[in-house]
Amino acid sequence: MGVVYVQTSSSLQTNSGAFTPIPGLSLTLPEGDDMSALVILNLPNPYAEGSNYPGGALGISVNGSISPVIASFTYGVEQPASFNRMPTTLVVNVPLDIGEQTVEALWMGVRGSTVIIDSPASLSATY
């Protein structure tokens, strides 16, 4: 059994309307046969700014292929008076392969939002 873990160390933001990598959140899974890795992307304190039910979406890519499993958050108010924190975690099972695989954390704003993290976020895998 093994564990790999990476963490951000600075404030980051995106206003991309398509999935884009989260800087610093990429790791390599070892090769494996008939095994899987449990990959966890954790943003404990993100928030989004915008004026159309702001929010964000999180995903992962494995060797450049985006997983269909995503996590998201949105505010229930079209134009929030303040932008509270929206802890969001994504958990994905990734089958190990005959070669190493690169896992990258992804994020995007929804409906024109800017997503911001100003505390450490992490990507980890247990296999």
mmCIF file with all atom_site columns, N, CA and C in Angstrom, residues 33-59:
data_model
loop_
_atom_site.group_PDB
_atom_site.id
_atom_site.type_symbol
_atom_site.label_atom_id
_atom_site.label_alt_id
_atom_site.label_comp_id
_atom_site.label_asym_id
_atom_site.label_entity_id
_atom_site.label_seq_id
_atom_site.pdbx_PDB_ins_code
_atom_site.Cartn_x
_atom_site.Cartn_y
_atom_site.Cartn_z
_atom_site.occupancy
_atom_site.B_iso_or_equiv
_atom_site.pdbx_formal_charge
_atom_site.auth_seq_id
_atom_site.auth_comp_id
_atom_site.auth_asym_id
_atom_site.auth_atom_id
_atom_site.pdbx_PDB_model_num
ATOM 1  N N  . ASP A 1 33 ? -1.163  -3.872 -11.356 1.00 0.00 ? 33 ASP A N  1
ATOM 2  C CA . ASP A 1 33 ? -1.914  -4.873 -12.094 1.00 0.00 ? 33 ASP A CA 1
ATOM 3  C C  . ASP A 1 33 ? -3.079  -5.320 -11.223 1.00 0.00 ? 33 ASP A C  1
ATOM 4  N N  . ASP A 1 34 ? -4.264  -5.132 -11.731 1.00 0.00 ? 34 ASP A N  1
ATOM 5  C CA . ASP A 1 34 ? -5.471  -5.561 -11.030 1.00 0.00 ? 34 ASP A CA 1
ATOM 6  C C  . ASP A 1 34 ? -5.636  -4.826 -9.692  1.00 0.00 ? 34 ASP A C  1
ATOM 7  N N  . MET A 1 35 ? -5.211  -3.542 -9.693  1.00 0.00 ? 35 MET A N  1
ATOM 8  C CA . MET A 1 35 ? -5.327  -2.702 -8.499  1.00 0.00 ? 35 MET A CA 1
ATOM 9  C C  . MET A 1 35 ? -5.919  -1.358 -8.895  1.00 0.00 ? 35 MET A C  1
ATOM 10 N N  . SER A 1 36 ? -6.365  -0.603 -7.911  1.00 0.00 ? 36 SER A N  1
ATOM 11 C CA . SER A 1 36 ? -6.893  0.737  -8.143  1.00 0.00 ? 36 SER A CA 1
ATOM 12 C C  . SER A 1 36 ? -6.308  1.701  -7.125  1.00 0.00 ? 36 SER A C  1
ATOM 13 N N  . ALA A 1 37 ? -6.393  2.978  -7.449  1.00 0.00 ? 37 ALA A N  1
ATOM 14 C CA . ALA A 1 37 ? -6.011  4.031  -6.516  1.00 0.00 ? 37 ALA A CA 1
ATOM 15 C C  . ALA A 1 37 ? -7.258  4.839  -6.186  1.00 0.00 ? 37 ALA A C  1
ATOM 16 N N  . LEU A 1 38 ? -7.386  5.231  -4.946  1.00 0.00 ? 38 LEU A N  1
ATOM 17 C CA . LEU A 1 38 ? -8.456  6.125  -4.523  1.00 0.00 ? 38 LEU A CA 1
ATOM 18 C C  . LEU A 1 38 ? -7.861  7.536  -4.530  1.00 0.00 ? 38 LEU A C  1
ATOM 19 N N  . VAL A 1 39 ? -8.329  8.371  -5.460  1.00 0.00 ? 39 VAL A N  1
ATOM 20 C CA . VAL A 1 39 ? -7.801  9.716  -5.647  1.00 0.00 ? 39 VAL A CA 1
ATOM 21 C C  . VAL A 1 39 ? -8.765  10.710 -4.994  1.00 0.00 ? 39 VAL A C  1
ATOM 22 N N  . ILE A 1 40 ? -8.221  11.609 -4.171  1.00 0.00 ? 40 ILE A N  1
ATOM 23 C CA . ILE A 1 40 ? -9.043  12.591 -3.453  1.00 0.00 ? 40 ILE A CA 1
ATOM 24 C C  . ILE A 1 40 ? -8.528  13.995 -3.747  1.00 0.00 ? 40 ILE A C  1
ATOM 25 N N  . LEU A 1 41 ? -9.416  14.825 -4.287  1.00 0.00 ? 41 LEU A N  1
ATOM 26 C CA . LEU A 1 41 ? -9.143  16.244 -4.497  1.00 0.00 ? 41 LEU A CA 1
ATOM 27 C C  . LEU A 1 41 ? -9.943  16.998 -3.453  1.00 0.00 ? 41 LEU A C  1
ATOM 28 N N  . ASN A 1 42 ? -9.254  17.762 -2.596  1.00 0.00 ? 42 ASN A N  1
ATOM 29 C CA . ASN A 1 42 ? -9.920  18.455 -1.496  1.00 0.00 ? 42 ASN A CA 1
ATOM 30 C C  . ASN A 1 42 ? -9.624  19.952 -1.546  1.00 0.00 ? 42 ASN A C  1
ATOM 31 N N  . LEU A 1 43 ? -10.673 20.747 -1.698  1.00 0.00 ? 43 LEU A N  1
ATOM 32 C CA . LEU A 1 43 ? -10.592 22.198 -1.583  1.00 0.00 ? 43 LEU A CA 1
ATOM 33 C C  . LEU A 1 43 ? -11.415 22.568 -0.352  1.00 0.00 ? 43 LEU A C  1
ATOM 34 N N  . PRO A 1 44 ? -10.763 22.734 0.808   1.00 0.00 ? 44 PRO A N  1
ATOM 35 C CA . PRO A 1 44 ? -11.508 22.927 2.045   1.00 0.00 ? 44 PRO A CA 1
ATOM 36 C C  . PRO A 1 44 ? -12.157 24.297 2.202   1.00 0.00 ? 44 PRO A C  1
ATOM 37 N N  . ASN A 1 45 ? -11.661 25.322 1.482   1.00 0.00 ? 45 ASN A N  1
ATOM 38 C CA . ASN A 1 45 ? -12.193 26.676 1.684   1.00 0.00 ? 45 ASN A CA 1
ATOM 39 C C  . ASN A 1 45 ? -12.337 27.483 0.395   1.00 0.00 ? 45 ASN A C  1
ATOM 40 N N  . PRO A 1 46 ? -12.844 26.890 -0.688  1.00 0.00 ? 46 PRO A N  1
ATOM 41 C CA . PRO A 1 46 ? -12.974 27.689 -1.908  1.00 0.00 ? 46 PRO A CA 1
ATOM 42 C C  . PRO A 1 46 ? -14.195 28.603 -1.836  1.00 0.00 ? 46 PRO A C  1
ATOM 43 N N  . TYR A 1 47 ? -14.188 29.612 -2.679  1.00 0.00 ? 47 TYR A N  1
ATOM 44 C CA . TYR A 1 47 ? -15.389 30.420 -2.867  1.00 0.00 ? 47 TYR A CA 1
ATOM 45 C C  . TYR A 1 47 ? -15.405 30.903 -4.304  1.00 0.00 ? 47 TYR A C  1
ATOM 46 N N  . ALA A 1 48 ? -16.546 31.387 -4.745  1.00 0.00 ? 48 ALA A N  1
ATOM 47 C CA . ALA A 1 48 ? -16.688 31.882 -6.108  1.00 0.00 ? 48 ALA A CA 1
ATOM 48 C C  . ALA A 1 48 ? -17.332 33.256 -6.076  1.00 0.00 ? 48 ALA A C  1
ATOM 49 N N  . GLU A 1 49 ? -16.892 34.107 -6.979  1.00 0.00 ? 49 GLU A N  1
ATOM 50 C CA . GLU A 1 49 ? -17.469 35.436 -7.121  1.00 0.00 ? 49 GLU A CA 1
ATOM 51 C C  . GLU A 1 49 ? -18.141 35.533 -8.484  1.00 0.00 ? 49 GLU A C  1
ATOM 52 N N  . GLY A 1 50 ? -19.271 36.200 -8.524  1.00 0.00 ? 50 GLY A N  1
ATOM 53 C CA . GLY A 1 50 ? -19.983 36.390 -9.779  1.00 0.00 ? 50 GLY A CA 1
ATOM 54 C C  . GLY A 1 50 ? -21.378 36.904 -9.506  1.00 0.00 ? 50 GLY A C  1
ATOM 55 N N  . SER A 1 51 ? -22.130 37.128 -10.573 1.00 0.00 ? 51 SER A N  1
ATOM 56 C CA . SER A 1 51 ? -23.462 37.701 -10.421 1.00 0.00 ? 51 SER A CA 1
ATOM 57 C C  . SER A 1 51 ? -24.558 36.858 -11.065 1.00 0.00 ? 51 SER A C  1
ATOM 58 N N  . ASN A 1 52 ? -24.269 35.573 -11.313 1.00 0.00 ? 52 ASN A N  1
ATOM 59 C CA . ASN A 1 52 ? -25.258 34.683 -11.918 1.00 0.00 ? 52 ASN A CA 1
ATOM 60 C C  . ASN A 1 52 ? -25.182 33.317 -11.232 1.00 0.00 ? 52 ASN A C  1
ATOM 61 N N  . TYR A 1 53 ? -25.617 33.249 -9.968  1.00 0.00 ? 53 TYR A N  1
ATOM 62 C CA . TYR A 1 53 ? -25.511 32.023 -9.178  1.00 0.00 ? 53 TYR A CA 1
ATOM 63 C C  . TYR A 1 53 ? -24.083 31.474 -9.265  1.00 0.00 ? 53 TYR A C  1
ATOM 64 N N  . PRO A 1 54 ? -23.105 32.194 -8.716  1.00 0.00 ? 54 PRO A N  1
ATOM 65 C CA . PRO A 1 54 ? -21.700 31.808 -8.870  1.00 0.00 ? 54 PRO A CA 1
ATOM 66 C C  . PRO A 1 54 ? -21.410 30.415 -8.317  1.00 0.00 ? 54 PRO A C  1
ATOM 67 N N  . GLY A 1 55 ? -20.368 29.817 -8.875  1.00 0.00 ? 55 GLY A N  1
ATOM 68 C CA . GLY A 1 55 ? -19.971 28.493 -8.423  1.00 0.00 ? 55 GLY A CA 1
ATOM 69 C C  . GLY A 1 55 ? -18.756 28.003 -9.175  1.00 0.00 ? 55 GLY A C  1
ATOM 70 N N  . GLY A 1 56 ? -18.356 26.796 -8.847  1.00 0.00 ? 56 GLY A N  1
ATOM 71 C CA . GLY A 1 56 ? -17.199 26.181 -9.477  1.00 0.00 ? 56 GLY A CA 1
ATOM 72 C C  . GLY A 1 56 ? -17.403 24.691 -9.626  1.00 0.00 ? 56 GLY A C  1
ATOM 73 N N  . ALA A 1 57 ? -16.602 24.094 -10.496 1.00 0.00 ? 57 ALA A N  1
ATOM 74 C CA . ALA A 1 57 ? -16.627 22.643 -10.710 1.00 0.00 ? 57 ALA A CA 1
ATOM 75 C C  . ALA A 1 57 ? -15.195 22.125 -10.595 1.00 0.00 ? 57 ALA A C  1
ATOM 76 N N  . LEU A 1 58 ? -15.055 20.914 -10.069 1.00 0.00 ? 58 LEU A N  1
ATOM 77 C CA . LEU A 1 58 ? -13.765 20.264 -9.883  1.00 0.00 ? 58 LEU A CA 1
ATOM 78 C C  . LEU A 1 58 ? -13.757 18.934 -10.606 1.00 0.00 ? 58 LEU A C  1
ATOM 79 N N  . GLY A 1 59 ? -12.597 18.567 -11.119 1.00 0.00 ? 59 GLY A N  1
ATOM 80 C CA . GLY A 1 59 ? -12.445 17.279 -11.778 1.00 0.00 ? 59 GLY A CA 1
ATOM 81 C C  . GLY A 1 59 ? -11.001 16.837 -11.710 1.00 0.00 ? 59 GLY A C  1
#
